[in-house]
PDB file of C-alpha atoms in Angstrom:
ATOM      1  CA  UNK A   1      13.175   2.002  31.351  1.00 67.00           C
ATOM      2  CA  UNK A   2      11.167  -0.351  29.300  1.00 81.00           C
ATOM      3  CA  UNK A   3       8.176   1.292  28.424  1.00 92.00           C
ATOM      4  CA  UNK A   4       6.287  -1.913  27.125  1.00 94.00           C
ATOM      5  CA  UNK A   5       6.614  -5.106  28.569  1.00 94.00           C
ATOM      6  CA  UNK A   6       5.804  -8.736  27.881  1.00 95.00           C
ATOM      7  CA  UNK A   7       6.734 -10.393  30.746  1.00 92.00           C
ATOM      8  CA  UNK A   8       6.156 -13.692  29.321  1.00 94.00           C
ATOM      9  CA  UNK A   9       8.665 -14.707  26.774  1.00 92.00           C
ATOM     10  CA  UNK A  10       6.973 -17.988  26.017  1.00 95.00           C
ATOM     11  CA  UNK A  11       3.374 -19.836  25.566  1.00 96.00           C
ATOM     12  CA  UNK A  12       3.017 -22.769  25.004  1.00 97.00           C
ATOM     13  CA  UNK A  13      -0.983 -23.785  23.758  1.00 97.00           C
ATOM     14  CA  UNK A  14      -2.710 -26.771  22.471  1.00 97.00           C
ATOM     15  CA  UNK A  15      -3.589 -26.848  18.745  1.00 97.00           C
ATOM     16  CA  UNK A  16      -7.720 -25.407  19.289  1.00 97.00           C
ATOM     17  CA  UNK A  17      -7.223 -23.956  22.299  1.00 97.00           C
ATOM     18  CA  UNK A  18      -7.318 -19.963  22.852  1.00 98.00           C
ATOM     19  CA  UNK A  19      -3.938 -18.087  23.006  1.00 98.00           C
ATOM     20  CA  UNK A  20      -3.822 -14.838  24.867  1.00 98.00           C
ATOM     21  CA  UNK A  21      -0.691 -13.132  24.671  1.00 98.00           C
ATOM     22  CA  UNK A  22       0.018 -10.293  27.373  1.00 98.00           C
ATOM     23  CA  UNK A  23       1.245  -6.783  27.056  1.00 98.00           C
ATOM     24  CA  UNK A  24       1.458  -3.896  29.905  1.00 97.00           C
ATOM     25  CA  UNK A  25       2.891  -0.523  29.467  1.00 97.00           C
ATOM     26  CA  UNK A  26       4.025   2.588  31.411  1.00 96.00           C
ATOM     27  CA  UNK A  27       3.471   5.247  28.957  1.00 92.00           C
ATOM     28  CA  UNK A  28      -0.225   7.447  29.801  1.00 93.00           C
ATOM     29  CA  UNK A  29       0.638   9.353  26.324  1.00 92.00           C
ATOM     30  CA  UNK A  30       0.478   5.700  24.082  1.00 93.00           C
ATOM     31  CA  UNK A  31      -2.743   5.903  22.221  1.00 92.00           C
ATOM     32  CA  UNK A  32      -2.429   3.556  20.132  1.00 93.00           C
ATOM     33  CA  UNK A  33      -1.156  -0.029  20.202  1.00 95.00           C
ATOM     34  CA  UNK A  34      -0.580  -2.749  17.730  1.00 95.00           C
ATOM     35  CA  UNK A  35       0.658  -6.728  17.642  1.00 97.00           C
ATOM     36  CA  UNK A  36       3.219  -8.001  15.269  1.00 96.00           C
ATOM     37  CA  UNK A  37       4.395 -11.216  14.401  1.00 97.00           C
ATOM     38  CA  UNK A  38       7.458 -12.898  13.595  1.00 94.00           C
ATOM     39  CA  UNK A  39       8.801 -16.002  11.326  1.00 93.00           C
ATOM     40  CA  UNK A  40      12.234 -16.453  11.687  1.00 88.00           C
ATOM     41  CA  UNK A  41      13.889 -14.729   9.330  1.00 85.00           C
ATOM     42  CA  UNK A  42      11.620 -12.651   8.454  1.00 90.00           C
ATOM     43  CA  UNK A  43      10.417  -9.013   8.968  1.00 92.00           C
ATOM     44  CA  UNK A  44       7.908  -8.353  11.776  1.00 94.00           C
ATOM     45  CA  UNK A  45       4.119  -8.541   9.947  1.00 94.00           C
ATOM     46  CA  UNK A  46       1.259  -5.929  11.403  1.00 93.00           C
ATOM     47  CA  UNK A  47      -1.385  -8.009  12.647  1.00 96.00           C
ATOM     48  CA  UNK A  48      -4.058  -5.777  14.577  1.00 96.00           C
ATOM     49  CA  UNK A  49      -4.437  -2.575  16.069  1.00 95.00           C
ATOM     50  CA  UNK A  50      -6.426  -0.337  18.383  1.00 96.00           C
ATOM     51  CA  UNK A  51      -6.728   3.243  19.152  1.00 94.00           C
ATOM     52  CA  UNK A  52      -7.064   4.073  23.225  1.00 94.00           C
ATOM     53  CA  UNK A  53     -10.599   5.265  22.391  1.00 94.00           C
ATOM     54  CA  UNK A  54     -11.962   1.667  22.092  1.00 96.00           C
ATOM     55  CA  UNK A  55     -11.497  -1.334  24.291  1.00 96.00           C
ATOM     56  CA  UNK A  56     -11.827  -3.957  21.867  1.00 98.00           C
ATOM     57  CA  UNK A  57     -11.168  -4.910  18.287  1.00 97.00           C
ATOM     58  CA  UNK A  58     -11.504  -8.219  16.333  1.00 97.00           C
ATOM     59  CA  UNK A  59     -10.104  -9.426  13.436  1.00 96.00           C
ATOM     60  CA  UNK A  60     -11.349 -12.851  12.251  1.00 97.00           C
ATOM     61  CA  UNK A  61      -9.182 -15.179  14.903  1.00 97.00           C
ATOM     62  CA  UNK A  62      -7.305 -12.017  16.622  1.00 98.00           C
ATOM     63  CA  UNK A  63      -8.677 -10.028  18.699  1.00 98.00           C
ATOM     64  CA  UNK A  64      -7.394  -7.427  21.039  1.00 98.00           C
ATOM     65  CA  UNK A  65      -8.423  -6.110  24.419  1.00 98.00           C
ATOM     66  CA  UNK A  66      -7.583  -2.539  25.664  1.00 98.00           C
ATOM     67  CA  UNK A  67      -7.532  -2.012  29.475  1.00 97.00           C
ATOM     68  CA  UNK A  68      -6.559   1.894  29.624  1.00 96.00           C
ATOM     69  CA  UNK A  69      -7.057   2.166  33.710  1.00 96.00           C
ATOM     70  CA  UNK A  70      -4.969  -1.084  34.016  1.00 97.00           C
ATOM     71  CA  UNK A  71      -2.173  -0.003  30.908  1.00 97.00           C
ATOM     72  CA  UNK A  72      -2.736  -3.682  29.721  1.00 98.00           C
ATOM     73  CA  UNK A  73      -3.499  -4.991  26.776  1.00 97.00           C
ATOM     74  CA  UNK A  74      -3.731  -8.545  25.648  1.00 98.00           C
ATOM     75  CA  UNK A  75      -3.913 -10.719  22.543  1.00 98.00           C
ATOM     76  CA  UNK A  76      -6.344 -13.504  22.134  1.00 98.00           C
ATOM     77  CA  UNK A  77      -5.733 -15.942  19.044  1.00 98.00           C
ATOM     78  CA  UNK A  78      -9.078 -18.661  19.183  1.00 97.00           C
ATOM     79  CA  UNK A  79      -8.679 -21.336  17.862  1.00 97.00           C
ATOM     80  CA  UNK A  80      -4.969 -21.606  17.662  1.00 98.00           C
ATOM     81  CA  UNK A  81      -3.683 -23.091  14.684  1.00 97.00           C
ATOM     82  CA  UNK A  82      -0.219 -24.358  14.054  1.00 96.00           C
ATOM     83  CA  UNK A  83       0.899 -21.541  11.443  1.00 96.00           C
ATOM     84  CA  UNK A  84       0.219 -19.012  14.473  1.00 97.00           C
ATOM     85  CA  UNK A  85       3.710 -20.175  16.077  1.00 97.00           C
ATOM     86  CA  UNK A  86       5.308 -17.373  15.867  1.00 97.00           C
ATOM     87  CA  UNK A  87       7.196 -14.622  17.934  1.00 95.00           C
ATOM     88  CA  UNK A  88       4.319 -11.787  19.209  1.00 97.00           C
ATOM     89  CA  UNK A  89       5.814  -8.765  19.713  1.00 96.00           C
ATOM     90  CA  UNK A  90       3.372  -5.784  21.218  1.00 96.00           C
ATOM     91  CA  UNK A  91       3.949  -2.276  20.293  1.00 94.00           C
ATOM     92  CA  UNK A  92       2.521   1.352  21.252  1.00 93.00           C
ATOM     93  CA  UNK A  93       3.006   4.986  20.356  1.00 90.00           C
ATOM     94  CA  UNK A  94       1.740   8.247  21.363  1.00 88.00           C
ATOM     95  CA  UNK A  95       0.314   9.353  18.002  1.00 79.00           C
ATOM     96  CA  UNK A  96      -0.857  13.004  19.245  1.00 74.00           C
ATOM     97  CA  UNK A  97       2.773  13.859  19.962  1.00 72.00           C
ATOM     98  CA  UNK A  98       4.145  12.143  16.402  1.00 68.00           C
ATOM     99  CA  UNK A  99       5.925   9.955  18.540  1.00 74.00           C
ATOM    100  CA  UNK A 100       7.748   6.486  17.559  1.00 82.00           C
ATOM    101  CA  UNK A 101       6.728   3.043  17.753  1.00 87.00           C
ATOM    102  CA  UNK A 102       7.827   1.244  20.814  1.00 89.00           C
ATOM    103  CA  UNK A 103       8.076  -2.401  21.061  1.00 92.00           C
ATOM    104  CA  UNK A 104       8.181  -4.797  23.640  1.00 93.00           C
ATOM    105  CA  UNK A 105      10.797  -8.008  23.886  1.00 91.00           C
ATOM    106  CA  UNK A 106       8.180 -10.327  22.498  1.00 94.00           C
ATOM    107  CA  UNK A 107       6.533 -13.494  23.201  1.00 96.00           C
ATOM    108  CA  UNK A 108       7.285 -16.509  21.273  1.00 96.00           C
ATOM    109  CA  UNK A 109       4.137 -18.655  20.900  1.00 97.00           C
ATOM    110  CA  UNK A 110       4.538 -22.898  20.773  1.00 97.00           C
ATOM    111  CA  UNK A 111       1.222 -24.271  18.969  1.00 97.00           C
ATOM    112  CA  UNK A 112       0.953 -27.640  20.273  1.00 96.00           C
ATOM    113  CA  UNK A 113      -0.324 -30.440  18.071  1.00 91.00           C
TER     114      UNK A 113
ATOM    115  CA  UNK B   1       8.832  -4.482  -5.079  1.00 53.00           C
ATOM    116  CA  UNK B   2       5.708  -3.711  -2.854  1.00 77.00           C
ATOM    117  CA  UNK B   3       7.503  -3.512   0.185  1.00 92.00           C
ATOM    118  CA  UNK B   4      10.488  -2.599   2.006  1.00 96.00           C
ATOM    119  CA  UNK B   5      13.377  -3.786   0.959  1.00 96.00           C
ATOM    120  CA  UNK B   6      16.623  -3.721   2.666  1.00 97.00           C
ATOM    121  CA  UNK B   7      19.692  -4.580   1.357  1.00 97.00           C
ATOM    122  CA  UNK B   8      22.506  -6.015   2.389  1.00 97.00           C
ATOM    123  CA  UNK B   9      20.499  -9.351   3.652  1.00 95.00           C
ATOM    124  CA  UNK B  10      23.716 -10.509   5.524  1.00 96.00           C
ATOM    125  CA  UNK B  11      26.892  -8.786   6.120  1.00 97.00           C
ATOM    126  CA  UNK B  12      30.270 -10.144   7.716  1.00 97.00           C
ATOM    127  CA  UNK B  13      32.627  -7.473   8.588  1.00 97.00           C
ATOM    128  CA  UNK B  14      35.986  -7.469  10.310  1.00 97.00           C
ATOM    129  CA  UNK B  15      35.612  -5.242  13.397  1.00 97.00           C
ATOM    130  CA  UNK B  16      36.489  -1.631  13.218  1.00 97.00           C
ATOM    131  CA  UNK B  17      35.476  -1.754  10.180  1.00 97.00           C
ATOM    132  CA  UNK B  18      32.954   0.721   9.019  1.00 98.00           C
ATOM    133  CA  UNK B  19      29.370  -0.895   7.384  1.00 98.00           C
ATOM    134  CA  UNK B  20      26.580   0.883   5.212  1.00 98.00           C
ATOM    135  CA  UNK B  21      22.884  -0.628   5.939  1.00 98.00           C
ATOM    136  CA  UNK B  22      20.589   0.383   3.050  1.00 97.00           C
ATOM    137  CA  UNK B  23      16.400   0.723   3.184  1.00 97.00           C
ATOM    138  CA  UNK B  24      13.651   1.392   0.546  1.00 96.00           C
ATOM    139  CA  UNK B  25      10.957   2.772   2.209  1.00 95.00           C
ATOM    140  CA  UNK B  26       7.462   1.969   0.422  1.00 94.00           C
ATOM    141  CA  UNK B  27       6.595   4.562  -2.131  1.00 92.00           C
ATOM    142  CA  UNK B  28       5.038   7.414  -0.400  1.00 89.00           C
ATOM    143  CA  UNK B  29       5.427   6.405   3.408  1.00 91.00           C
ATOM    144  CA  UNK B  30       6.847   9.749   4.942  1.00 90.00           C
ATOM    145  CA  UNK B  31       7.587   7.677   8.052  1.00 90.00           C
ATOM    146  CA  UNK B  32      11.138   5.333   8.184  1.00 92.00           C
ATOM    147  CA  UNK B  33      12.208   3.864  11.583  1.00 93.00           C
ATOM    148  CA  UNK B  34      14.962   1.614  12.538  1.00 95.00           C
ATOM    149  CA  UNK B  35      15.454  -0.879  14.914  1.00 95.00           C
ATOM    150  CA  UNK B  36      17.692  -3.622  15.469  1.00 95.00           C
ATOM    151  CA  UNK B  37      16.983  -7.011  17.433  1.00 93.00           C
ATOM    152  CA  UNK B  38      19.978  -8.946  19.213  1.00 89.00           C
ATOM    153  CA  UNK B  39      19.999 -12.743  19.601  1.00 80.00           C
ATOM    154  CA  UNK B  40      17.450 -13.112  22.373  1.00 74.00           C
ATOM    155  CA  UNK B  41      16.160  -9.449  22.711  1.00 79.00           C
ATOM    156  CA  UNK B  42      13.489  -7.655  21.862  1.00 83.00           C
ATOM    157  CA  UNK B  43      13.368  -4.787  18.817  1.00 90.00           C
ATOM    158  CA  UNK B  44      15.186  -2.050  19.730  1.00 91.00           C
ATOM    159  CA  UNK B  45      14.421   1.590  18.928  1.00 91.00           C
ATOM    160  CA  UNK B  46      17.351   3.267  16.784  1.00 94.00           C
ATOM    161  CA  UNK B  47      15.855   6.394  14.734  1.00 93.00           C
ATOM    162  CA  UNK B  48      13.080   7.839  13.161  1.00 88.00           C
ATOM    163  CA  UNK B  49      12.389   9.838  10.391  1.00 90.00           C
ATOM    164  CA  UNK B  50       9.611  11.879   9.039  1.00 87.00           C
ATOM    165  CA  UNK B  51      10.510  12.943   5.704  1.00 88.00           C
ATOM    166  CA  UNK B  52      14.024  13.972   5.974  1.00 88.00           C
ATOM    167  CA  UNK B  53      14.427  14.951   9.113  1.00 87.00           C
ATOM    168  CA  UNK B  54      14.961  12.808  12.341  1.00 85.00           C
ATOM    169  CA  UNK B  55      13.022  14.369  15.101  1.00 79.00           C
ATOM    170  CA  UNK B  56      14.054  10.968  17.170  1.00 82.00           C
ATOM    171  CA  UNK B  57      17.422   9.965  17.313  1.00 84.00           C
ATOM    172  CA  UNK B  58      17.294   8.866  20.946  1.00 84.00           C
ATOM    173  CA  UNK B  59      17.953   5.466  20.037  1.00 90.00           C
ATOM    174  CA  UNK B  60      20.811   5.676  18.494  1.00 93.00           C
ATOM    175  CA  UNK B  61      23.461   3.598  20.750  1.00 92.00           C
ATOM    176  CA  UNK B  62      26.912   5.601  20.211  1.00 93.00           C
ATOM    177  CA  UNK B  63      28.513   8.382  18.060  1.00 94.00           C
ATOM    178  CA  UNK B  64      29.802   5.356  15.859  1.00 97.00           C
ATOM    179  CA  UNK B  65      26.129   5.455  14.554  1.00 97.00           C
ATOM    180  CA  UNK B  66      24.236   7.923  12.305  1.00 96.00           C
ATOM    181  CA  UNK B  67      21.615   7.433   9.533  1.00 96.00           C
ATOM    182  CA  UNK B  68      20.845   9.317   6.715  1.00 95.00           C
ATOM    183  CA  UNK B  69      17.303   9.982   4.815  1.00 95.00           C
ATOM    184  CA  UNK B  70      17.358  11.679   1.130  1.00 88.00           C
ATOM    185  CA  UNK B  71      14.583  12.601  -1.000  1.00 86.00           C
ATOM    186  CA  UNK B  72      12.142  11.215   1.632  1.00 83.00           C
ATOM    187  CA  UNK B  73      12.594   7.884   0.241  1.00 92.00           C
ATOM    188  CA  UNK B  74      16.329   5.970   0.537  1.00 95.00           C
ATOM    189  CA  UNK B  75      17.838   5.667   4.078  1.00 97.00           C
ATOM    190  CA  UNK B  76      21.376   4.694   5.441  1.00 97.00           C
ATOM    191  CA  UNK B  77      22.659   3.659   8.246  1.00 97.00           C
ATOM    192  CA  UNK B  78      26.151   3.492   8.774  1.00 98.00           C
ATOM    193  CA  UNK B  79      28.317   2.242  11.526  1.00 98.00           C
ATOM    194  CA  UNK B  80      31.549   2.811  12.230  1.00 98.00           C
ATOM    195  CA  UNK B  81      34.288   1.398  13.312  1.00 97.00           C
ATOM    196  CA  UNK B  82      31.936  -1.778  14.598  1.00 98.00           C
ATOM    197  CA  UNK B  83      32.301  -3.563  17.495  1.00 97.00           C
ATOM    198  CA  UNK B  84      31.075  -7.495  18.047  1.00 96.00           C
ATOM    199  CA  UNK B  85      28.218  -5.930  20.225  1.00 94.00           C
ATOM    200  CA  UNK B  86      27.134  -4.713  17.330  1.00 96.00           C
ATOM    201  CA  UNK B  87      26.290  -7.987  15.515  1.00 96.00           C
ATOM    202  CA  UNK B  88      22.126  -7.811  15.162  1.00 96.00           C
ATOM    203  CA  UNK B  89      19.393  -8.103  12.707  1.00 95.00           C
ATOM    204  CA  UNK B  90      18.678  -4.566  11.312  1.00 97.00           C
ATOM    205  CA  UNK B  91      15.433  -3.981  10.385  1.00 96.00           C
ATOM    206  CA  UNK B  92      13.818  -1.170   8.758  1.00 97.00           C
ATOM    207  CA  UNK B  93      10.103  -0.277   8.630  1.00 94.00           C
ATOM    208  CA  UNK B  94       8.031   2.438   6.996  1.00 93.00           C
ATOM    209  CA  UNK B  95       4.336   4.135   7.375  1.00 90.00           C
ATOM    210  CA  UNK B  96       2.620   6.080   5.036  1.00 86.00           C
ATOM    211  CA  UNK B  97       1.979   9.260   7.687  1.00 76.00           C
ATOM    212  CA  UNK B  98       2.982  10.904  10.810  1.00 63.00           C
ATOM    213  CA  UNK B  99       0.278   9.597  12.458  1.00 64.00           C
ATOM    214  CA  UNK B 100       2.095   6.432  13.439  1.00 59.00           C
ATOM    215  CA  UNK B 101      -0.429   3.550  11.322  1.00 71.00           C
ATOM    216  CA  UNK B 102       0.811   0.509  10.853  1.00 85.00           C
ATOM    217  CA  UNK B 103       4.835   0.492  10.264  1.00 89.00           C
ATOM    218  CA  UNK B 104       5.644  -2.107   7.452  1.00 93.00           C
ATOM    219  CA  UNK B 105       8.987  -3.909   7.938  1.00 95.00           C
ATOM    220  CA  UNK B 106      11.555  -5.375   5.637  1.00 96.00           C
ATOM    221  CA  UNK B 107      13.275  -8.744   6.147  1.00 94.00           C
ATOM    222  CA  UNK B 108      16.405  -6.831   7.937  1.00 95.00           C
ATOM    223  CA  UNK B 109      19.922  -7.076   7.383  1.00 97.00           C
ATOM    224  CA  UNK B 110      21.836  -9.693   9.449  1.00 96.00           C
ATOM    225  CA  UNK B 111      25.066  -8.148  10.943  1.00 97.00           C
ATOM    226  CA  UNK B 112      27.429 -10.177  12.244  1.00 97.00           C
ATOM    227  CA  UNK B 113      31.209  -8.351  13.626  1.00 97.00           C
ATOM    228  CA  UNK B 114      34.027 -11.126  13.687  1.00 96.00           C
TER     229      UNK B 114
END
């Protein structure tokens, strides 16, 4: 039972454009969610975050969107540069209950030039 | 170092052979999961500890699996007797409370069963 899902496991987006990467989960306990992203060969990086008690959150070029009634949450990378290819992976846990971090299968993101 | 470090960075073991996966947490993160990712998949939940104790183990695929935390800091995770299914990246992450902020990861330990 997959309790975060990323139903797309690739993007492809023009160098300038706006990425948004997509994220839905099953969970009503998650409170808090987070992106990652990859390099091959590499560790997973933390790149943004956001607690259920807000619906947005920006960080320079990343920002995330929190839509608790529809358990979505999405991504949005503007403008997309090429050292954002990368694999996206979305996470949550339920933080009141000291719970784990849960990840989904991960997007991988094509930056087109 | 900084961050976490995990160490092997690539084994090769025959299978049924048993293999020890090593992680340094960073210094004074009471939280230490780990996951693995197969070629294709997604991270997959293995354990978590808080402190010393494991209050999740649910990931944890067989018996042929456990992990070990000491002192809060150093964690193992040994296989045994592995199987070709369980070729994966490894990776180990840590965060500094139990309230779940951001997990830092390590570059992983690449596990390939021939």
């Amino acid at each position: 039972d997959q309790q975060v899902k990323q139903n797309s496991p690739s993007l492809s987006v023009q160098e300038g454009r706006i990425s948004i990467l997509n994220c839905d989960y099953t969970n009503s306990m998650f409170d808090y969610f987070l992106w990652y992203k990859k390099y091959p060969a590499e560790g997973p990086t933390f790149l943004i975050s956001i607690s259920s008690i807000k619906d947005k959150n920006e960080d320079g070029r990343f920002t995330v969107f929190l839509n608790k009634s529809a358990k979505h949450l999405s991504l949005h990378i503007v403008p997309s540069q090429p050292g954002d290819s990368a694999v996206y992976f979305c996470a949550a846990s339920a933080r009141t209950r000291d719970d784990k971090i849960i990840f989904g299968k991960g997007t991988r993101l094509h930056i087109l030039p | 170092g900084a961050g976490v470090s995990q160490s092997p960075s690539n084994k090769v073991t025959e299978k049924g052979k048993d293999v020890e996966l090593r992680c340094d947490p960073i210094s004074g993160h009471t939280a230490l999961y780990w996951y693995r990712q197969s070629l294709g998949q997604g991270l997959e939940f293995l354990i978590y500890f808080q402190g010393n104790s494991a209050p999740d183990k649910s990931g944890l695929p067989s018996d042929r699996f456990s992990a070990e935390r000491t002192g809060g800091s150093v964690s193992t995770l040994t296989i045994q007797r592995t199987q070709q299914e369980d070729s994966a990246v490894y990776l180990c992450a840590s965060s500094l409370d139990r309230m779940n902020t951001e997990a830092f990861f390590g570059q992983g330990t690449r596990l390939t069963v021939v």
